[in-house]
Short mmCIF file of C-alpha atoms in Angstrom, two decimals:
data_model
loop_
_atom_site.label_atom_id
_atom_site.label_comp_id
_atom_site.label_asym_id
_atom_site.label_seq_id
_atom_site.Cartn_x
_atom_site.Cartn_y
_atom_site.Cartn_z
CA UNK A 154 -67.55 -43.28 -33.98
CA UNK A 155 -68.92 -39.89 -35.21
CA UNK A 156 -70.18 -38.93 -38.40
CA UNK A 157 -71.30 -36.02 -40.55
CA UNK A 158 -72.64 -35.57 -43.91
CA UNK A 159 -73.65 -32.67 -46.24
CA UNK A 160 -75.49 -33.23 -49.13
CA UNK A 161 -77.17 -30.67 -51.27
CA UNK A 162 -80.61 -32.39 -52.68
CA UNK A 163 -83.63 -31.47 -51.32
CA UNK A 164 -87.13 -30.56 -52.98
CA UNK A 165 -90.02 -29.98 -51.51
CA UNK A 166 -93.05 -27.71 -53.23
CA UNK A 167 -96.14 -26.68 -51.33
CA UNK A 168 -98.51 -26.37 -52.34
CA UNK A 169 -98.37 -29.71 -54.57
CA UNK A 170 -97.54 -29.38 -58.34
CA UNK A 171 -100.33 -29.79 -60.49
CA UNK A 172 -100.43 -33.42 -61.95
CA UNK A 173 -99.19 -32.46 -65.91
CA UNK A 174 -95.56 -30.73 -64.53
CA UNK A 175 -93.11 -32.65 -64.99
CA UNK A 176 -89.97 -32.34 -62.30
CA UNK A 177 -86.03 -33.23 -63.00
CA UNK A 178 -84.27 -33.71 -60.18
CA UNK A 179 -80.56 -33.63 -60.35
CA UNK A 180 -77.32 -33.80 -58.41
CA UNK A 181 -74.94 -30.90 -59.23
CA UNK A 182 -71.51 -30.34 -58.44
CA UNK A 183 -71.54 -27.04 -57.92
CA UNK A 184 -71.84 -26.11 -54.23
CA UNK A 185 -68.58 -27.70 -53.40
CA UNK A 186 -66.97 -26.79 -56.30
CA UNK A 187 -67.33 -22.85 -55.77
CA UNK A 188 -67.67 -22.77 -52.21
CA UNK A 189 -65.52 -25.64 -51.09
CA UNK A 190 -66.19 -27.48 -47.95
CA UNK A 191 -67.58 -25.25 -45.17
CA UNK A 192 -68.74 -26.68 -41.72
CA UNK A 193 -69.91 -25.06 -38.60
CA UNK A 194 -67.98 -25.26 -35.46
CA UNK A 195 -68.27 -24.61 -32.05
CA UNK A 196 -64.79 -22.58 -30.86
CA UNK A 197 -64.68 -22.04 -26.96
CA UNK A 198 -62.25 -21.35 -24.44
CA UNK A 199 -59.60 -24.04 -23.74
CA UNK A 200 -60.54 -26.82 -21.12
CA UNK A 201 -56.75 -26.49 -19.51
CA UNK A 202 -57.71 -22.65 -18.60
CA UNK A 203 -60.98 -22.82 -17.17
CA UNK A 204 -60.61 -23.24 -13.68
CA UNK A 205 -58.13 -21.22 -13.76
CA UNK A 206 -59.62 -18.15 -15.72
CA UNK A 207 -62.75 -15.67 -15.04
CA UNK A 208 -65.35 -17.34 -15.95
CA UNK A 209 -67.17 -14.18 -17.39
CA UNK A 210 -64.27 -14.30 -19.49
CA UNK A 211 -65.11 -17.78 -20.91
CA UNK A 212 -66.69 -17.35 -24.36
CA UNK A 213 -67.99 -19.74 -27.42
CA UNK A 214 -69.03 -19.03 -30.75
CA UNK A 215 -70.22 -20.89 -33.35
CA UNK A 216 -69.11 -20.42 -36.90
CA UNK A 217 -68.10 -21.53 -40.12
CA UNK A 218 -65.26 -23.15 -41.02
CA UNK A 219 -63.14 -24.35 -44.26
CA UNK A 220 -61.75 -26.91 -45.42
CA UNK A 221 -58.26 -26.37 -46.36
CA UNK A 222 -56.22 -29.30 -47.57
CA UNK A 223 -53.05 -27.01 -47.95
CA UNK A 224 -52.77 -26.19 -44.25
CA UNK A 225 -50.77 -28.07 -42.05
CA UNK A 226 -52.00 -26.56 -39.42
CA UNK A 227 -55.73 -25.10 -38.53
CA UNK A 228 -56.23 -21.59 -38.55
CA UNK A 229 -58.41 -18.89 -36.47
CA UNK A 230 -59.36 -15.52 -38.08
CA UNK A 231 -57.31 -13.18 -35.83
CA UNK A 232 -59.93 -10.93 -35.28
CA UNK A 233 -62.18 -13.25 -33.87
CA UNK A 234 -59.64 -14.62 -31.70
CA UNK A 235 -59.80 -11.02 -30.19
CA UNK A 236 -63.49 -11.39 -29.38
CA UNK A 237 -63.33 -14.19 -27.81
CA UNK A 238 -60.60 -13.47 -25.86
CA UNK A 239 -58.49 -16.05 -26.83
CA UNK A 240 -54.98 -16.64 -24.78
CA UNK A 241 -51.92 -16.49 -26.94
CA UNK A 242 -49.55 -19.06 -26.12
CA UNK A 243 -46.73 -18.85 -28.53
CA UNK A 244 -45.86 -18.35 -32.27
CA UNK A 245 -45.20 -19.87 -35.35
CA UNK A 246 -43.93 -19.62 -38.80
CA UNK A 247 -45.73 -20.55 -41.34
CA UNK A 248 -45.71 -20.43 -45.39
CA UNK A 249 -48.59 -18.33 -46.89
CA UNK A 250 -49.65 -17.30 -50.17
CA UNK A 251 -48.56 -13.86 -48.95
CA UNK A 252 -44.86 -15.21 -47.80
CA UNK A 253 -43.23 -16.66 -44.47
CA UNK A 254 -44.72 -15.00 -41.85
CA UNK A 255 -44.93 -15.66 -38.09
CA UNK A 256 -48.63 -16.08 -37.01
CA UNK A 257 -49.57 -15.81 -33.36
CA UNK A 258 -50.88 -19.64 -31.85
CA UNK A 259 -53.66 -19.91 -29.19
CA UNK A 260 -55.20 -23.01 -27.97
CA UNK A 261 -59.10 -23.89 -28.02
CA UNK A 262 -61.52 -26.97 -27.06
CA UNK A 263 -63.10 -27.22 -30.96
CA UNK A 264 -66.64 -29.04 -31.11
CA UNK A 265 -68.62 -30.00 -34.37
CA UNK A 266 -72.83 -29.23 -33.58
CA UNK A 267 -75.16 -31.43 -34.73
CA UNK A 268 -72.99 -33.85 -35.16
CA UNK A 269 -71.52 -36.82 -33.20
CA UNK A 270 -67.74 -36.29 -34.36
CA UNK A 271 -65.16 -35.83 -31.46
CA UNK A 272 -64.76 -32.50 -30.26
CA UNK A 273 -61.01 -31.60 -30.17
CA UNK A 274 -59.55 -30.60 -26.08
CA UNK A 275 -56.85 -28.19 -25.68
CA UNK A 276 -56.32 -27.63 -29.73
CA UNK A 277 -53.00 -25.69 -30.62
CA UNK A 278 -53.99 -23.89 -33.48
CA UNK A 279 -52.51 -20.86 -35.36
CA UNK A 280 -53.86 -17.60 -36.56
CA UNK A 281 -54.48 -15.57 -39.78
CA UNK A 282 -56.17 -12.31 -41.21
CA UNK A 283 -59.43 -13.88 -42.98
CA UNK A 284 -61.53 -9.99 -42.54
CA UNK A 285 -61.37 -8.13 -45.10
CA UNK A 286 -64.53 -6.01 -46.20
CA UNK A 287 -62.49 -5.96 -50.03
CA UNK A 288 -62.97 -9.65 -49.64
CA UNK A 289 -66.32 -10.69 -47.45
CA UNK A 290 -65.87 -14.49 -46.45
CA UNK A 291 -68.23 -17.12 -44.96
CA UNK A 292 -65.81 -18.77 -43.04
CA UNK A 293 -63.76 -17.35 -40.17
CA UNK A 294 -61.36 -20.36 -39.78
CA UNK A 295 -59.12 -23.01 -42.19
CA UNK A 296 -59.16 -26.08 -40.83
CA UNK A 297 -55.92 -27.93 -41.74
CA UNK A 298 -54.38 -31.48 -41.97
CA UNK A 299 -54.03 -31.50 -38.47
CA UNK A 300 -57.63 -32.42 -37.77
CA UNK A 301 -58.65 -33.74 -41.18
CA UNK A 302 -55.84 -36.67 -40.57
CA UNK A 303 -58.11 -37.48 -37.67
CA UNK A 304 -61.05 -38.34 -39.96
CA UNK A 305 -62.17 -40.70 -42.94
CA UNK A 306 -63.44 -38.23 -45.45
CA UNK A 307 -65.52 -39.16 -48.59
CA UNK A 308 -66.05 -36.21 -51.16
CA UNK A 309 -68.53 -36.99 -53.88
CA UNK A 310 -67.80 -33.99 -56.07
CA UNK A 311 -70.70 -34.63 -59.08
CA UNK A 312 -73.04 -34.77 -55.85
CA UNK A 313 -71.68 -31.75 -54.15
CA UNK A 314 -71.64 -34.70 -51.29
CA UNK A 315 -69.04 -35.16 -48.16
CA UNK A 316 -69.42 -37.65 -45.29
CA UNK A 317 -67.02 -37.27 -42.49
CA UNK A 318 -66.34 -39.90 -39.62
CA UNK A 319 -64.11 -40.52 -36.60
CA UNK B 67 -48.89 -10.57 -35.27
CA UNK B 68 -46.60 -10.43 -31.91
CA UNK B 69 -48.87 -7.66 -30.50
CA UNK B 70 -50.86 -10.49 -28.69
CA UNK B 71 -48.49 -11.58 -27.12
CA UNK B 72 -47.80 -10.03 -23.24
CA UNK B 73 -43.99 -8.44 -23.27
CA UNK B 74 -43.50 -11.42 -20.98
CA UNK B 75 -43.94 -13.46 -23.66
CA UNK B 76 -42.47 -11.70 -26.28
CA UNK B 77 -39.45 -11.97 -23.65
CA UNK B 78 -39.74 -15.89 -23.48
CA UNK B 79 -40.10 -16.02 -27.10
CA UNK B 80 -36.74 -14.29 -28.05
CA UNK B 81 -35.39 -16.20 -25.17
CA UNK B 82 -36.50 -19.25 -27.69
CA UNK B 83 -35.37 -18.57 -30.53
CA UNK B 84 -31.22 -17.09 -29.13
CA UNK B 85 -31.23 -20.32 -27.90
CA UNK B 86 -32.83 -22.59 -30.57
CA UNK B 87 -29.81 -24.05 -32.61
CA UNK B 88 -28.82 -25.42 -28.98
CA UNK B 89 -32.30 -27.34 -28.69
CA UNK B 90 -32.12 -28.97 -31.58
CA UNK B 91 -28.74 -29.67 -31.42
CA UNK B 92 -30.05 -32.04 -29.02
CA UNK B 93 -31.94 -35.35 -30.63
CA UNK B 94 -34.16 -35.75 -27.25
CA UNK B 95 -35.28 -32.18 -28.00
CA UNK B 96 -36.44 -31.92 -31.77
CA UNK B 97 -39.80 -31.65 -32.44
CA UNK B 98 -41.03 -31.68 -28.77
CA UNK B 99 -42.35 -28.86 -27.32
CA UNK B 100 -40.59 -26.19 -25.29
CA UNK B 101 -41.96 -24.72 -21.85
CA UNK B 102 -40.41 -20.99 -21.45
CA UNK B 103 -41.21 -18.66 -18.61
CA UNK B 104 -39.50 -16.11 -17.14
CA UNK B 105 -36.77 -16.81 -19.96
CA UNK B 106 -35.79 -20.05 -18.73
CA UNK B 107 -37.11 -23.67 -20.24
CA UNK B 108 -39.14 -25.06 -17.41
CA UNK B 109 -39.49 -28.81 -19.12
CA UNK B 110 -39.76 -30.41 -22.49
CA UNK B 111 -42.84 -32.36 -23.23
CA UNK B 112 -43.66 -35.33 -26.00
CA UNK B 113 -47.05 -33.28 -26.72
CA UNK B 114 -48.30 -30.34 -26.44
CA UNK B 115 -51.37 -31.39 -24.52
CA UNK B 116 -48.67 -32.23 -21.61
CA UNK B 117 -46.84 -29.17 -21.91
CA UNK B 118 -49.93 -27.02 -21.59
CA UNK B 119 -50.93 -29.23 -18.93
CA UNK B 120 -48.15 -28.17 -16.82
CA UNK B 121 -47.86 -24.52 -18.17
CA UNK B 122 -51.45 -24.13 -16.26
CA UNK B 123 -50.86 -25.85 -13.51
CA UNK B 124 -47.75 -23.31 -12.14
CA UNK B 125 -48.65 -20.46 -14.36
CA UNK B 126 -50.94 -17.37 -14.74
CA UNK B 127 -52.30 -17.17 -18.62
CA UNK B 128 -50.07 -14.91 -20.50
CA UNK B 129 -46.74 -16.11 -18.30
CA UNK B 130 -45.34 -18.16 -20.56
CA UNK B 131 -45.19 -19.35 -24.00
CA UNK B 132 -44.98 -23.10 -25.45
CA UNK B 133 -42.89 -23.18 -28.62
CA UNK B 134 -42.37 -26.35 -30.62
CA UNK B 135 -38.45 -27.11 -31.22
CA UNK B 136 -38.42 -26.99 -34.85
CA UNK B 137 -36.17 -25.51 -37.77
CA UNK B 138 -36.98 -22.43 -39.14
CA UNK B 139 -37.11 -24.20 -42.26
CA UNK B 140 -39.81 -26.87 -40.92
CA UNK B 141 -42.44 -24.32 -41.04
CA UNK B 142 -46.22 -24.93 -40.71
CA UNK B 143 -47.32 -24.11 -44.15
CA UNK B 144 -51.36 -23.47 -45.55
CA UNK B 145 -51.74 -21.97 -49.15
CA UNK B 146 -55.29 -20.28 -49.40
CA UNK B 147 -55.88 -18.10 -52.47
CA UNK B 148 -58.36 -15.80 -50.27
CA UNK B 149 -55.80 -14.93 -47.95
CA UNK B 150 -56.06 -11.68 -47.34
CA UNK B 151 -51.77 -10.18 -46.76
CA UNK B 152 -51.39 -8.75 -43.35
#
């Protein structure tokens, strides 16, 4: 079973505070609440084409990504999909603030650092147009229902807390 | 968003669709996913970990597409109010 956990609190002063301060230490809600839930992952080239691909053409790159309990299905920024080369297998519609659109798929081998949760083999995922300079984001992928119903999440929102296991 | 896709594909994929209302006509068929290449439906797999499986295995990247046999109106769906419209 794999596990990972974000927490916000941490204090550390150096050098030490004089004896007469007196510190509060709290637990805030606010990191979750205005950023949401954003986790790096490891997106590489899918395990079913590497022996059968360049393998200069093989690429990885870690980034963020969000949590996004309205998506059925997770998401890669379509520009980044073009950097790393990323195979398109197929298409699919899908419902979007914007309207129905269809939204090329690809299919990756999606790994969590630092972290002991199972990496996802061969992932079907679809695509969607996260750049926008109007608009800078953190994150260049939503991940959707499709992996979260793989995991036991816990959200402590006054703590700005999540644990995640497999 | 189709401009990814090799004119092979794009091929296979309106091969798909001008013949989706037949799939899931078919019970065995709905919800499964599709192998297309060369505009014909090479097998129909439970997952789609099998049917990419098999797509690599006889196929060049790029030769075929994998299309899951649903409705139009059984649509992936993700609401994110960043979204930027494409």
């Amino acid at each position: 079973m794999g596990s990972f956990r974000l927490n916000n609190i941490g204090f550390q002063t150096s050098p030490p505070l004089p004896s007469n301060v007196k510190v509060s230490i709290s637990t805030v809600p606010f990191p979750l609440m205005f950023d949401g839930l954003n986790i790096p992952v490891l997106i590489s080239t899918a395990s079913a084409y590497r022996s059968t691909i360049d393998p200069h053409s093989i690429k990885t790159a870690q980034i963020l990504a969000h949590f996004d309990t309205g998506a059925t299905k997770t998401s890669i920024d379509i520009e980044l999909a073009k950097k790393l080369n990323l195979i398109p297998i197929g298409e699919s519609p899908s419902h979007t603030a914007a309207g129905l659109r269809q939204a090329t798929d690809f299919v990756i081998d999606l790994g969590f650092p630092s972290t002991n949760l199972r990496p996802f083999i061969n992932l079907q995922i679809s695509s969607c147009k996260l750049s926008n300079p109007n608009v800078p984001l953190k994150f260049q992928m939503l991940l959707g229902r499709d992996i979260m119903s793989h995991w036991n999440i816990v959200w402590d929102g006054p703590s700005s807390t999540v644990i995640i296991s497999d | 968003m189709a401009e990814f896709l090799s004119d092979k594909q794009q091929e296979d994929l309106k091969f798909f669709y001008n013949n989706l209302n037949e799939l899931l006509a078919n019970p065995l068929y709905r919800h499964k996913y599709a192998l297309i290449h060369d505009k014909k439906i090479e097998g129909v797999f439970d997952t789609f970990e099998n049917a990419i499986t098999d797509a690599v295995s006889k196929f060049q990247p790029c030769d075929y597409v994998i299309q899951q046999i649903i409705s139009q109106t059984e649509v992936s769906g993700f609401l994110y109010s960043a979204f930027a419209p494409a």
